[in-house]
């Protein structure tokens, strides 16, 4: 993958690994880096273009994909973690349901 002159979208770019990925893309010569977060005001990295995206909202993701038609590189970093850990779910069924919700945000 060529980073120089690419147009990138990084989900979950407001902190942690997402922010680091966005910074690395800028340092690598990306022409433009869209930094997606549920709250675009939480994106503080200079040089990126903040955009709103809740990765659990498929309609919002599809609309953003249409809006950002120039994206040539995607780093789908965002994820969700709700409630307690899988081992504290109370039952195997509850743990499976929680795992399905969490993994579907990353894979769909």
Tab-separated table of C-alpha atoms in Angstrom:
chain	number	residue	atom	x	y	z
A	1	UNK	CA	0.000	0.000	0.000
A	2	UNK	CA	1.330	3.394	-0.981
A	3	UNK	CA	0.888	5.984	1.768
A	4	UNK	CA	2.476	8.970	0.034
A	5	UNK	CA	-0.208	11.108	-1.626
A	6	UNK	CA	-3.012	8.806	-0.420
A	7	UNK	CA	-6.295	10.000	1.052
A	8	UNK	CA	-6.900	8.055	4.248
A	9	UNK	CA	-9.756	7.495	6.659
A	10	UNK	CA	-8.909	6.297	10.167
A	11	UNK	CA	-11.789	5.275	12.417
A	12	UNK	CA	-11.364	5.776	16.144
A	13	UNK	CA	-8.721	8.402	15.416
A	14	UNK	CA	-9.374	10.566	18.451
A	15	UNK	CA	-7.067	8.599	20.784
A	16	UNK	CA	-4.778	5.625	21.248
A	17	UNK	CA	-3.836	3.544	18.229
A	18	UNK	CA	-6.202	5.421	15.908
A	19	UNK	CA	-4.499	8.719	16.696
A	20	UNK	CA	-1.088	7.068	16.231
A	21	UNK	CA	-2.164	5.626	12.857
A	22	UNK	CA	-3.366	9.058	11.714
A	23	UNK	CA	-0.096	10.689	12.816
A	24	UNK	CA	1.934	8.009	11.011
A	25	UNK	CA	-0.053	8.549	7.808
A	26	UNK	CA	0.607	12.287	7.961
A	27	UNK	CA	4.307	11.651	8.599
A	28	UNK	CA	4.341	9.187	5.690
A	29	UNK	CA	3.111	11.804	3.249
A	30	UNK	CA	-0.620	11.153	3.019
A	31	UNK	CA	-2.261	13.990	1.098
A	32	UNK	CA	-5.282	14.033	3.413
A	33	UNK	CA	-6.237	12.128	6.564
A	34	UNK	CA	-9.843	12.012	7.709
A	35	UNK	CA	-10.020	11.279	11.443
A	36	UNK	CA	-13.340	9.642	12.282
A	37	UNK	CA	-14.762	9.620	15.790
A	38	UNK	CA	-18.190	9.544	17.391
A	39	UNK	CA	-17.421	13.072	18.650
A	40	UNK	CA	-15.330	14.862	16.004
A	41	UNK	CA	-14.579	17.591	18.549
A	42	UNK	CA	-12.475	15.032	20.428
A	43	UNK	CA	-10.015	14.832	17.509
A	44	UNK	CA	-7.114	17.107	18.452
A	45	UNK	CA	-4.352	15.967	16.102
A	46	UNK	CA	-3.151	18.833	13.906
A	47	UNK	CA	-3.301	18.267	10.168
A	48	UNK	CA	-6.240	15.845	10.061
A	49	UNK	CA	-9.828	16.498	9.000
A	50	UNK	CA	-12.211	15.384	11.771
A	51	UNK	CA	-15.420	13.644	10.659
A	52	UNK	CA	-18.273	12.192	12.697
A	53	UNK	CA	-18.743	8.430	12.632
A	54	UNK	CA	-20.389	6.008	15.029
A	55	UNK	CA	-19.187	2.609	13.779
A	56	UNK	CA	-22.259	0.931	15.262
A	57	UNK	CA	-24.511	2.933	12.904
A	58	UNK	CA	-24.474	1.281	9.464
A	59	UNK	CA	-26.477	4.083	7.828
A	60	UNK	CA	-24.055	6.715	9.087
A	61	UNK	CA	-21.095	4.662	7.862
A	62	UNK	CA	-22.663	4.268	4.402
A	63	UNK	CA	-23.410	8.001	4.195
A	64	UNK	CA	-19.834	8.856	5.176
A	65	UNK	CA	-18.482	6.440	2.561
A	66	UNK	CA	-20.539	8.225	-0.106
A	67	UNK	CA	-19.440	11.643	1.164
A	68	UNK	CA	-15.723	10.772	1.254
A	69	UNK	CA	-15.441	9.348	-2.236
A	70	UNK	CA	-11.769	10.301	-2.497
A	71	UNK	CA	-10.589	7.856	0.213
A	72	UNK	CA	-7.985	5.416	-1.091
A	73	UNK	CA	-6.802	3.951	2.242
A	74	UNK	CA	-8.898	2.812	5.217
A	75	UNK	CA	-7.729	1.911	8.698
A	76	UNK	CA	-10.791	0.526	10.454
A	77	UNK	CA	-9.500	0.902	14.000
A	78	UNK	CA	-12.626	1.865	15.973
A	79	UNK	CA	-14.257	-0.620	18.246
A	80	UNK	CA	-16.691	-0.753	21.090
A	81	UNK	CA	-16.661	-2.175	24.586
A	82	UNK	CA	-19.872	-1.987	26.519
A	83	UNK	CA	-20.576	-3.059	30.056
A	84	UNK	CA	-18.537	-5.630	31.878
A	85	UNK	CA	-16.121	-8.204	30.552
A	86	UNK	CA	-17.222	-11.389	28.822
A	87	UNK	CA	-16.428	-13.507	31.871
A	88	UNK	CA	-18.692	-11.342	34.013
A	89	UNK	CA	-21.699	-11.598	31.674
A	90	UNK	CA	-23.579	-14.012	33.927
A	91	UNK	CA	-24.223	-16.772	31.404
A	92	UNK	CA	-22.773	-18.284	28.269
A	93	UNK	CA	-25.686	-16.887	26.253
A	94	UNK	CA	-25.152	-13.364	27.600
A	95	UNK	CA	-21.419	-13.603	26.898
A	96	UNK	CA	-22.095	-14.744	23.318
A	97	UNK	CA	-24.569	-11.900	22.764
A	98	UNK	CA	-22.067	-9.356	24.103
A	99	UNK	CA	-19.289	-10.808	21.924
A	100	UNK	CA	-21.548	-10.648	18.859
A	101	UNK	CA	-22.372	-6.954	19.474
A	102	UNK	CA	-18.723	-6.066	20.051
A	103	UNK	CA	-17.304	-7.976	17.090
A	104	UNK	CA	-20.031	-6.859	14.672
A	105	UNK	CA	-18.980	-3.238	15.178
A	106	UNK	CA	-15.505	-4.177	13.981
A	107	UNK	CA	-16.426	-6.572	11.183
A	108	UNK	CA	-19.590	-5.246	9.542
